[in-house]
mmCIF file of C-alpha atoms and ligand atoms in Angstrom:
data_model
loop_
_atom_site.group_PDB
_atom_site.id
_atom_site.type_symbol
_atom_site.label_atom_id
_atom_site.label_comp_id
_atom_site.label_asym_id
_atom_site.label_seq_id
_atom_site.Cartn_x
_atom_site.Cartn_y
_atom_site.Cartn_z
ATOM 1 C CA MET A 1174 0.007 -0.003 -0.002
ATOM 2 C CA THR A 1175 2.933 2.328 0.640
ATOM 3 C CA GLN A 1176 6.267 2.677 -1.149
ATOM 4 C CA MET A 1177 9.555 2.093 0.657
ATOM 5 C CA LEU A 1178 12.563 4.427 0.543
ATOM 6 C CA PRO A 1179 16.078 3.027 0.979
ATOM 7 C CA LEU A 1180 18.071 4.284 3.974
ATOM 8 C CA ASN A 1181 21.859 4.773 3.878
ATOM 9 C CA ASP A 1182 22.360 1.986 6.461
ATOM 10 C CA GLY A 1183 20.937 -0.743 4.215
ATOM 11 C CA ARG A 1184 17.461 -0.688 5.740
ATOM 12 C CA SER A 1185 14.345 0.889 4.295
ATOM 13 C CA ILE A 1186 11.477 3.067 5.503
ATOM 14 C CA PRO A 1187 7.832 3.375 4.448
ATOM 15 C CA GLN A 1188 7.497 6.655 2.548
ATOM 16 C CA LEU A 1189 4.132 7.317 4.213
ATOM 17 C CA GLY A 1190 3.404 7.080 7.921
ATOM 18 C CA PHE A 1191 1.279 8.851 10.460
ATOM 19 C CA GLY A 1192 2.272 11.207 13.283
ATOM 20 C CA LEU A 1193 1.168 11.237 16.891
ATOM 21 C CA TRP A 1194 1.889 14.833 17.923
ATOM 22 C CA GLN A 1195 -1.072 16.242 19.872
ATOM 23 C CA VAL A 1196 -2.918 12.947 19.742
ATOM 24 C CA PRO A 1197 -4.466 12.642 23.231
ATOM 25 C CA ALA A 1198 -2.736 10.004 25.362
ATOM 26 C CA ALA A 1199 -6.083 8.422 26.212
ATOM 27 C CA SER A 1200 -6.921 7.695 22.576
ATOM 28 C CA THR A 1201 -3.448 7.093 21.135
ATOM 29 C CA ALA A 1202 -3.682 3.280 21.351
ATOM 30 C CA GLU A 1203 -6.968 3.293 19.463
ATOM 31 C CA THR A 1204 -5.770 5.786 16.795
ATOM 32 C CA THR A 1205 -2.559 3.789 16.312
ATOM 33 C CA ALA A 1206 -4.344 0.438 15.997
ATOM 34 C CA THR A 1207 -6.908 1.941 13.619
ATOM 35 C CA ALA A 1208 -4.224 3.486 11.414
ATOM 36 C CA LEU A 1209 -2.265 0.232 11.253
ATOM 37 C CA ARG A 1210 -5.390 -1.764 10.396
ATOM 38 C CA LEU A 1211 -6.159 0.726 7.592
ATOM 39 C CA GLY A 1212 -2.745 0.128 6.082
ATOM 40 C CA TYR A 1213 -0.193 2.491 7.631
ATOM 41 C CA ARG A 1214 3.081 0.793 8.504
ATOM 42 C CA LEU A 1215 4.980 3.677 10.153
ATOM 43 C CA VAL A 1216 4.109 5.321 13.476
ATOM 44 C CA ASP A 1217 5.949 8.558 14.280
ATOM 45 C CA GLY A 1218 6.090 9.251 18.013
ATOM 46 C CA ALA A 1219 8.301 11.053 20.500
ATOM 47 C CA ALA A 1220 8.935 11.107 24.244
ATOM 48 C CA ALA A 1221 7.740 14.734 24.215
ATOM 49 C CA TYR A 1222 4.311 13.798 22.867
ATOM 50 C CA GLY A 1223 3.441 12.115 26.171
ATOM 51 C CA ASN A 1224 1.600 9.277 24.446
ATOM 52 C CA ASP A 1225 4.230 6.616 23.769
ATOM 53 C CA ALA A 1226 2.606 4.059 26.117
ATOM 54 C CA GLY A 1227 -0.433 4.278 23.846
ATOM 55 C CA GLN A 1228 1.770 4.088 20.772
ATOM 56 C CA GLY A 1229 3.122 0.723 21.986
ATOM 57 C CA GLU A 1230 -0.291 -0.499 23.079
ATOM 58 C CA GLY A 1231 -1.814 0.334 19.684
ATOM 59 C CA ILE A 1232 0.992 -1.524 17.895
ATOM 60 C CA ARG A 1233 0.229 -4.666 19.912
ATOM 61 C CA ALA A 1234 -3.551 -4.207 19.532
ATOM 62 C CA SER A 1235 -3.221 -4.037 15.727
ATOM 63 C CA GLY A 1236 -2.387 -7.738 15.666
ATOM 64 C CA LEU A 1237 0.325 -7.126 13.062
ATOM 65 C CA PRO A 1238 3.753 -8.762 13.424
ATOM 66 C CA ARG A 1239 6.177 -6.332 15.074
ATOM 67 C CA ASP A 1240 8.560 -6.588 12.132
ATOM 68 C CA ASP A 1241 5.888 -5.292 9.756
ATOM 69 C CA ILE A 1242 5.679 -1.975 11.641
ATOM 70 C CA PHE A 1243 8.235 0.836 11.517
ATOM 71 C CA VAL A 1244 8.350 2.595 14.900
ATOM 72 C CA THR A 1245 9.973 5.988 15.365
ATOM 73 C CA THR A 1246 10.655 7.848 18.596
ATOM 74 C CA LYS A 1247 12.745 10.870 19.535
ATOM 75 C CA ILE A 1248 15.072 12.061 22.292
ATOM 76 C CA TRP A 1249 13.768 15.256 23.864
ATOM 77 C CA ASN A 1250 15.904 18.366 24.377
ATOM 78 C CA SER A 1251 16.258 18.025 28.168
ATOM 79 C CA ASP A 1252 17.652 14.480 27.669
ATOM 80 C CA GLN A 1253 20.531 15.533 25.444
ATOM 81 C CA GLY A 1254 24.039 14.455 26.443
ATOM 82 C CA PHE A 1255 25.601 10.977 26.216
ATOM 83 C CA ASP A 1256 24.446 9.319 29.458
ATOM 84 C CA LYS A 1257 21.118 11.110 29.653
ATOM 85 C CA THR A 1258 20.290 10.030 26.123
ATOM 86 C CA LEU A 1259 21.081 6.383 26.871
ATOM 87 C CA ARG A 1260 18.773 6.577 29.913
ATOM 88 C CA ALA A 1261 16.025 8.420 28.028
ATOM 89 C CA ALA A 1262 16.058 5.841 25.201
ATOM 90 C CA GLU A 1263 15.692 2.997 27.736
ATOM 91 C CA ALA A 1264 12.812 4.866 29.391
ATOM 92 C CA SER A 1265 11.095 5.323 26.001
ATOM 93 C CA LEU A 1266 11.479 1.625 25.194
ATOM 94 C CA LYS A 1267 10.013 0.772 28.573
ATOM 95 C CA ARG A 1268 6.957 3.022 28.016
ATOM 96 C CA LEU A 1269 6.555 1.621 24.497
ATOM 97 C CA ALA A 1270 7.058 -1.886 25.916
ATOM 98 C CA LEU A 1271 9.265 -2.713 22.929
ATOM 99 C CA ASP A 1272 12.806 -4.059 22.839
ATOM 100 C CA HIS A 1273 13.831 -1.822 19.947
ATOM 101 C CA VAL A 1274 12.619 1.003 17.772
ATOM 102 C CA ASP A 1275 13.167 1.153 14.040
ATOM 103 C CA LEU A 1276 14.256 4.779 14.074
ATOM 104 C CA LEU A 1277 15.559 6.931 16.919
ATOM 105 C CA LEU A 1278 15.918 10.663 16.263
ATOM 106 C CA ILE A 1279 17.369 13.657 18.095
ATOM 107 C CA HIS A 1280 14.224 15.810 18.252
ATOM 108 C CA TRP A 1281 15.888 19.255 17.957
ATOM 109 C CA PRO A 1282 19.559 20.232 17.653
ATOM 110 C CA CYS A 1283 19.413 22.948 20.363
ATOM 111 C CA PRO A 1284 22.669 24.498 19.109
ATOM 112 C CA GLY A 1285 22.866 26.737 22.198
ATOM 113 C CA LYS A 1286 23.187 23.689 24.493
ATOM 114 C CA ASP A 1287 25.946 22.293 22.275
ATOM 115 C CA LEU A 1288 25.114 18.718 23.318
ATOM 116 C CA TYR A 1289 23.885 17.342 20.016
ATOM 117 C CA LEU A 1290 27.259 15.752 19.136
ATOM 118 C CA ASP A 1291 27.403 13.789 22.427
ATOM 119 C CA THR A 1292 23.737 12.917 21.901
ATOM 120 C CA TRP A 1293 24.566 11.629 18.420
ATOM 121 C CA ARG A 1294 27.367 9.464 19.872
ATOM 122 C CA ALA A 1295 24.803 7.953 22.248
ATOM 123 C CA LEU A 1296 22.498 7.148 19.302
ATOM 124 C CA ILE A 1297 25.402 5.393 17.579
ATOM 125 C CA ARG A 1298 25.878 3.312 20.754
ATOM 126 C CA LEU A 1299 22.151 2.513 20.898
ATOM 127 C CA ARG A 1300 22.251 1.340 17.287
ATOM 128 C CA GLU A 1301 25.238 -0.893 18.056
ATOM 129 C CA GLU A 1302 23.303 -2.364 20.982
ATOM 130 C CA GLY A 1303 20.299 -3.042 18.760
ATOM 131 C CA ARG A 1304 17.955 -0.722 20.680
ATOM 132 C CA ALA A 1305 17.473 1.342 17.520
ATOM 133 C CA ARG A 1306 17.738 -0.250 14.078
ATOM 134 C CA SER A 1307 18.361 3.100 12.373
ATOM 135 C CA ILE A 1308 19.327 6.482 13.771
ATOM 136 C CA GLY A 1309 18.724 9.997 12.527
ATOM 137 C CA VAL A 1310 17.974 13.560 13.487
ATOM 138 C CA SER A 1311 15.195 16.118 13.300
ATOM 139 C CA ASN A 1312 15.267 19.841 12.675
ATOM 140 C CA PHE A 1313 19.018 19.760 11.930
ATOM 141 C CA GLN A 1314 20.504 22.177 9.455
ATOM 142 C CA GLU A 1315 23.552 21.806 7.267
ATOM 143 C CA PRO A 1316 26.238 22.996 9.760
ATOM 144 C CA GLN A 1317 25.063 20.567 12.457
ATOM 145 C CA LEU A 1318 24.769 17.695 9.975
ATOM 146 C CA THR A 1319 28.259 18.385 8.659
ATOM 147 C CA ARG A 1320 29.632 18.478 12.191
ATOM 148 C CA ILE A 1321 28.167 15.185 13.447
ATOM 149 C CA ILE A 1322 29.112 13.386 10.215
ATOM 150 C CA GLY A 1323 32.659 14.840 10.337
ATOM 151 C CA GLU A 1324 33.213 13.999 14.011
ATOM 152 C CA THR A 1325 31.764 10.465 14.020
ATOM 153 C CA GLY A 1326 31.865 9.259 10.408
ATOM 154 C CA VAL A 1327 28.227 8.213 10.829
ATOM 155 C CA THR A 1328 25.690 9.900 8.548
ATOM 156 C CA PRO A 1329 22.128 10.159 9.884
ATOM 157 C CA ALA A 1330 19.734 7.924 7.959
ATOM 158 C CA LEU A 1331 17.110 10.658 7.925
ATOM 159 C CA ASN A 1332 16.411 14.263 8.894
ATOM 160 C CA GLN A 1333 12.788 15.017 9.864
ATOM 161 C CA VAL A 1334 12.111 18.701 9.132
ATOM 162 C CA GLU A 1335 9.202 21.038 8.547
ATOM 163 C CA ILE A 1336 8.255 20.931 4.866
ATOM 164 C CA ASN A 1337 5.004 22.057 3.274
ATOM 165 C CA PRO A 1338 4.132 24.108 0.191
ATOM 166 C CA ARG A 1339 4.983 27.389 1.972
ATOM 167 C CA LEU A 1340 8.317 26.045 3.331
ATOM 168 C CA GLN A 1341 9.914 23.760 0.779
ATOM 169 C CA GLN A 1342 13.556 23.835 1.975
ATOM 170 C CA PRO A 1343 15.099 23.099 -1.449
ATOM 171 C CA VAL A 1344 18.679 23.831 -0.351
ATOM 172 C CA LEU A 1345 18.523 21.525 2.678
ATOM 173 C CA ARG A 1346 16.847 18.806 0.587
ATOM 174 C CA ALA A 1347 19.621 19.023 -2.005
ATOM 175 C CA PHE A 1348 22.183 18.646 0.768
ATOM 176 C CA HIS A 1349 20.343 15.582 2.077
ATOM 177 C CA ALA A 1350 20.305 14.077 -1.418
ATOM 178 C CA LYS A 1351 24.068 14.635 -1.795
ATOM 179 C CA ARG A 1352 24.755 12.923 1.577
ATOM 180 C CA GLY A 1353 22.220 10.097 1.165
ATOM 181 C CA ILE A 1354 19.988 11.362 3.965
ATOM 182 C CA VAL A 1355 16.222 10.770 3.598
ATOM 183 C CA THR A 1356 14.124 13.913 4.049
ATOM 184 C CA GLN A 1357 10.979 13.323 6.135
ATOM 185 C CA SER A 1358 8.389 16.100 6.162
ATOM 186 C CA TRP A 1359 6.671 17.201 9.394
ATOM 187 C CA THR A 1360 3.583 19.422 9.376
ATOM 188 C CA PRO A 1361 3.295 18.316 5.746
ATOM 189 C CA LEU A 1362 -0.135 19.905 5.342
ATOM 190 C CA GLY A 1363 1.135 23.269 6.582
ATOM 191 C CA GLN A 1364 -1.869 23.918 8.830
ATOM 192 C CA GLY A 1365 -4.050 24.080 5.760
ATOM 193 C CA HIS A 1366 -2.519 27.383 4.597
ATOM 194 C CA SER A 1367 -2.201 26.211 0.994
ATOM 195 C CA PHE A 1368 -5.454 24.269 0.673
ATOM 196 C CA ASP A 1369 -7.027 27.211 -1.186
ATOM 197 C CA ALA A 1370 -3.974 28.125 -3.297
ATOM 198 C CA GLU A 1371 -4.857 27.945 -6.988
ATOM 199 C CA PRO A 1372 -2.187 25.366 -7.975
ATOM 200 C CA ILE A 1373 -3.461 23.008 -5.289
ATOM 201 C CA ARG A 1374 -7.102 23.576 -6.221
ATOM 202 C CA ALA A 1375 -6.384 23.119 -9.917
ATOM 203 C CA ALA A 1376 -4.537 19.830 -9.351
ATOM 204 C CA ALA A 1377 -7.329 18.685 -7.022
ATOM 205 C CA ARG A 1378 -9.937 19.437 -9.721
ATOM 206 C CA ARG A 1379 -7.992 17.631 -12.418
ATOM 207 C CA THR A 1380 -7.254 14.514 -10.339
ATOM 208 C CA GLY A 1381 -10.524 14.413 -8.412
ATOM 209 C CA ARG A 1382 -8.531 14.350 -5.153
ATOM 210 C CA SER A 1383 -8.679 16.545 -2.044
ATOM 211 C CA PRO A 1384 -6.265 19.440 -1.491
ATOM 212 C CA ALA A 1385 -4.672 17.408 1.334
ATOM 213 C CA GLN A 1386 -4.075 14.453 -1.007
ATOM 214 C CA VAL A 1387 -2.542 16.735 -3.651
ATOM 215 C CA ILE A 1388 -0.148 18.248 -1.097
ATOM 216 C CA LEU A 1389 0.798 14.833 0.315
ATOM 217 C CA ARG A 1390 1.320 13.511 -3.223
ATOM 218 C CA TRP A 1391 3.616 16.499 -3.874
ATOM 219 C CA HIS A 1392 5.758 15.365 -0.901
ATOM 220 C CA ILE A 1393 5.899 11.843 -2.363
ATOM 221 C CA GLN A 1394 6.968 13.147 -5.777
ATOM 222 C CA ILE A 1395 9.725 15.392 -4.360
ATOM 223 C CA GLY A 1396 11.078 12.158 -2.871
ATOM 224 C CA ALA A 1397 10.321 12.968 0.765
ATOM 225 C CA ALA A 1398 8.881 10.630 3.363
ATOM 226 C CA VAL A 1399 5.784 12.102 4.954
ATOM 227 C CA ILE A 1400 3.907 11.680 8.284
ATOM 228 C CA PRO A 1401 0.521 13.432 8.270
ATOM 229 C CA ARG A 1402 -1.595 13.304 11.425
ATOM 230 C CA SER A 1403 -5.296 12.681 11.607
ATOM 231 C CA THR A 1404 -7.326 11.308 14.469
ATOM 232 C CA ARG A 1405 -10.401 10.737 12.294
ATOM 233 C CA GLU A 1406 -10.697 7.415 10.507
ATOM 234 C CA ALA A 1407 -11.896 9.191 7.350
ATOM 235 C CA GLY A 1408 -8.849 11.498 7.456
ATOM 236 C CA LEU A 1409 -6.464 8.595 8.005
ATOM 237 C CA ARG A 1410 -8.060 6.755 5.111
ATOM 238 C CA GLU A 1411 -7.963 9.806 2.808
ATOM 239 C CA ASN A 1412 -4.245 10.368 3.544
ATOM 240 C CA LEU A 1413 -3.459 6.790 2.522
ATOM 241 C CA GLY A 1414 -4.718 7.425 -1.026
ATOM 242 C CA LEU A 1415 -1.517 8.782 -2.507
ATOM 243 C CA PHE A 1416 -0.142 6.027 -4.660
ATOM 244 C CA ASP A 1417 -2.733 5.717 -7.415
ATOM 245 C CA PHE A 1418 -2.429 9.138 -9.037
ATOM 246 C CA THR A 1419 0.383 11.359 -10.264
ATOM 247 C CA LEU A 1420 0.887 15.108 -10.475
ATOM 248 C CA THR A 1421 2.227 16.346 -13.779
ATOM 249 C CA GLU A 1422 5.554 18.128 -14.098
ATOM 250 C CA ALA A 1423 3.649 21.362 -14.729
ATOM 251 C CA GLU A 1424 1.594 20.888 -11.570
ATOM 252 C CA MET A 1425 4.765 20.167 -9.560
ATOM 253 C CA ALA A 1426 6.274 23.381 -10.940
ATOM 254 C CA THR A 1427 3.253 25.510 -9.986
ATOM 255 C CA ILE A 1428 3.344 24.029 -6.455
ATOM 256 C CA ALA A 1429 7.096 24.738 -6.234
ATOM 257 C CA ALA A 1430 6.263 28.380 -6.843
ATOM 258 C CA LEU A 1431 4.219 28.474 -3.612
ATOM 259 C CA ASP A 1432 7.411 28.406 -1.497
ATOM 260 C CA GLU A 1433 7.590 31.509 0.682
ATOM 261 C CA GLY A 1434 10.174 30.233 3.146
ATOM 262 C CA GLN A 1435 7.571 30.724 5.866
ATOM 263 C CA ARG A 1436 7.506 28.356 8.856
ATOM 264 C CA CYS A 1437 4.515 27.053 10.808
ATOM 265 C CA GLY A 1438 6.741 25.778 13.612
ATOM 266 C CA PRO A 1439 9.715 27.119 15.572
ATOM 267 C CA ASP A 1440 13.016 28.229 14.048
ATOM 268 C CA PRO A 1441 15.452 25.330 14.731
ATOM 269 C CA THR A 1442 18.423 27.676 15.044
ATOM 270 C CA ARG A 1443 16.823 29.176 18.172
ATOM 271 C CA PHE A 1444 14.472 26.530 19.631
ATOM 272 C CA GLU A 1445 15.942 25.280 22.935
ATOM 273 C CA MET A 1446 12.829 24.444 24.959
ATOM 274 C CA ASP A 1447 13.334 21.840 27.704
HETATM 275 P P1 NAD B 1848 -0.124 17.845 9.657
HETATM 276 O O1 NAD B 1848 0.431 18.607 8.537
HETATM 277 O O2 NAD B 1848 -0.115 16.378 9.585
HETATM 278 O O3 NAD B 1848 -1.584 18.356 9.913
HETATM 279 C C1 NAD B 1848 -2.416 17.893 10.913
HETATM 280 C C2 NAD B 1848 -3.709 18.709 10.864
HETATM 281 O O4 NAD B 1848 -4.280 18.569 9.549
HETATM 282 C C3 NAD B 1848 -4.704 18.223 11.839
HETATM 283 O O5 NAD B 1848 -5.466 19.315 12.317
HETATM 284 C C4 NAD B 1848 -5.587 17.281 11.024
HETATM 285 O O6 NAD B 1848 -6.889 17.196 11.529
HETATM 286 C C5 NAD B 1848 -5.567 17.972 9.662
HETATM 287 N N1 NAD B 1848 -5.728 16.991 8.583
HETATM 288 C C6 NAD B 1848 -5.113 15.796 8.448
HETATM 289 N N2 NAD B 1848 -5.485 15.164 7.344
HETATM 290 C C7 NAD B 1848 -6.355 15.997 6.710
HETATM 291 C C8 NAD B 1848 -7.078 15.931 5.499
HETATM 292 N N3 NAD B 1848 -6.984 14.864 4.705
HETATM 293 N N4 NAD B 1848 -7.866 16.990 5.154
HETATM 294 C C9 NAD B 1848 -7.953 18.060 5.933
HETATM 295 N N5 NAD B 1848 -7.296 18.214 7.117
HETATM 296 C C10 NAD B 1848 -6.508 17.178 7.463
HETATM 297 O O7 NAD B 1848 0.613 18.390 10.982
HETATM 298 P P2 NAD B 1848 1.369 17.911 12.252
HETATM 299 O O8 NAD B 1848 0.625 17.003 13.111
HETATM 300 O O9 NAD B 1848 1.934 19.156 12.771
HETATM 301 O O10 NAD B 1848 2.607 17.078 11.654
HETATM 302 C C11 NAD B 1848 2.511 15.714 11.378
HETATM 303 C C12 NAD B 1848 3.432 14.889 12.284
HETATM 304 O O11 NAD B 1848 4.764 15.344 12.160
HETATM 305 C C13 NAD B 1848 3.153 15.068 13.799
HETATM 306 O O12 NAD B 1848 2.015 14.372 14.209
HETATM 307 C C14 NAD B 1848 4.433 14.578 14.368
HETATM 308 O O13 NAD B 1848 4.488 13.178 14.378
HETATM 309 C C15 NAD B 1848 5.440 15.158 13.378
HETATM 310 N N6 NAD B 1848 6.032 16.441 13.846
HETATM 311 C C16 NAD B 1848 7.345 16.453 14.135
HETATM 312 C C17 NAD B 1848 7.945 17.625 14.575
HETATM 313 C C18 NAD B 1848 9.410 17.621 14.899
HETATM 314 O O14 NAD B 1848 9.886 18.604 15.475
HETATM 315 N N7 NAD B 1848 10.139 16.575 14.571
HETATM 316 C C19 NAD B 1848 7.211 18.792 14.707
HETATM 317 C C20 NAD B 1848 5.848 18.753 14.371
HETATM 318 C C21 NAD B 1848 5.286 17.587 13.927
#
């Protein structure tokens, strides 16, 4: 149902998944199990979302074999540093009630703390110990990527960053492509800001798809992995319908022109929240 993208460590990742940010802890198990039964195979969570116990419970409730599901979690800012990261990862696995995750990310670089390099070394250790099958980062920019690669020789498998039609990050994506890093788009729908933009509406009319599907398909065609969030079954189902239609080159070009370099979320050069 979903395409796979190769990772630079020999593994692969479903190009489409679903995200758990702001999904209430009390309903996370149900949302997760529903999404997996509908056909999703990647669950994007984080310690900071406060719902990882439900993430694990939903995975078990789905009845799917563990190896069929790609589980992501992230190390929060206040857990950065070598030893703290090792402890935080173990605590996440305990809440998830899993013995490994498929992908462990550093949630934000927090350049002011200057701990992301030690944190990256801890992720390398956790991969060696089999607690994370693949390791990557989130919200990193080129200088931080260059530094951790240069210091450790280990290139992140993936960088999860804000990308939507108003914030397309072409320079960062080109850097990822050069280094073999998968780009994964967060807030891919851009808080609906582009739903009414003419290029989106025109492509939606031509394909008979919704604006959300057109935008998510645009992510697929730029080669990014994408993790939309919906707590409604109809929304989850709609966002799965991305692999049976194609945007034309002209449509892709008109959507590219919507880039304004404008973020929905925080600026990663300054975001240091604990
Ligand atoms: P999103 O772009 O997925 O949008 C979610 C919003 O769009 C919700 O209000 C939802 O109801 C609505 N929506 C979903 N499908 C729709 C559809 N088909 N039609 C109309 N509306 C629809 O935004 P998000 O949740 O911010 O981002 C997705 C995921 O990315 C998160 O859940 C989280 O896992 C991840 N994320 C990561 C970071 C990070 O720092 N690494 C930051 C933000 C989000």
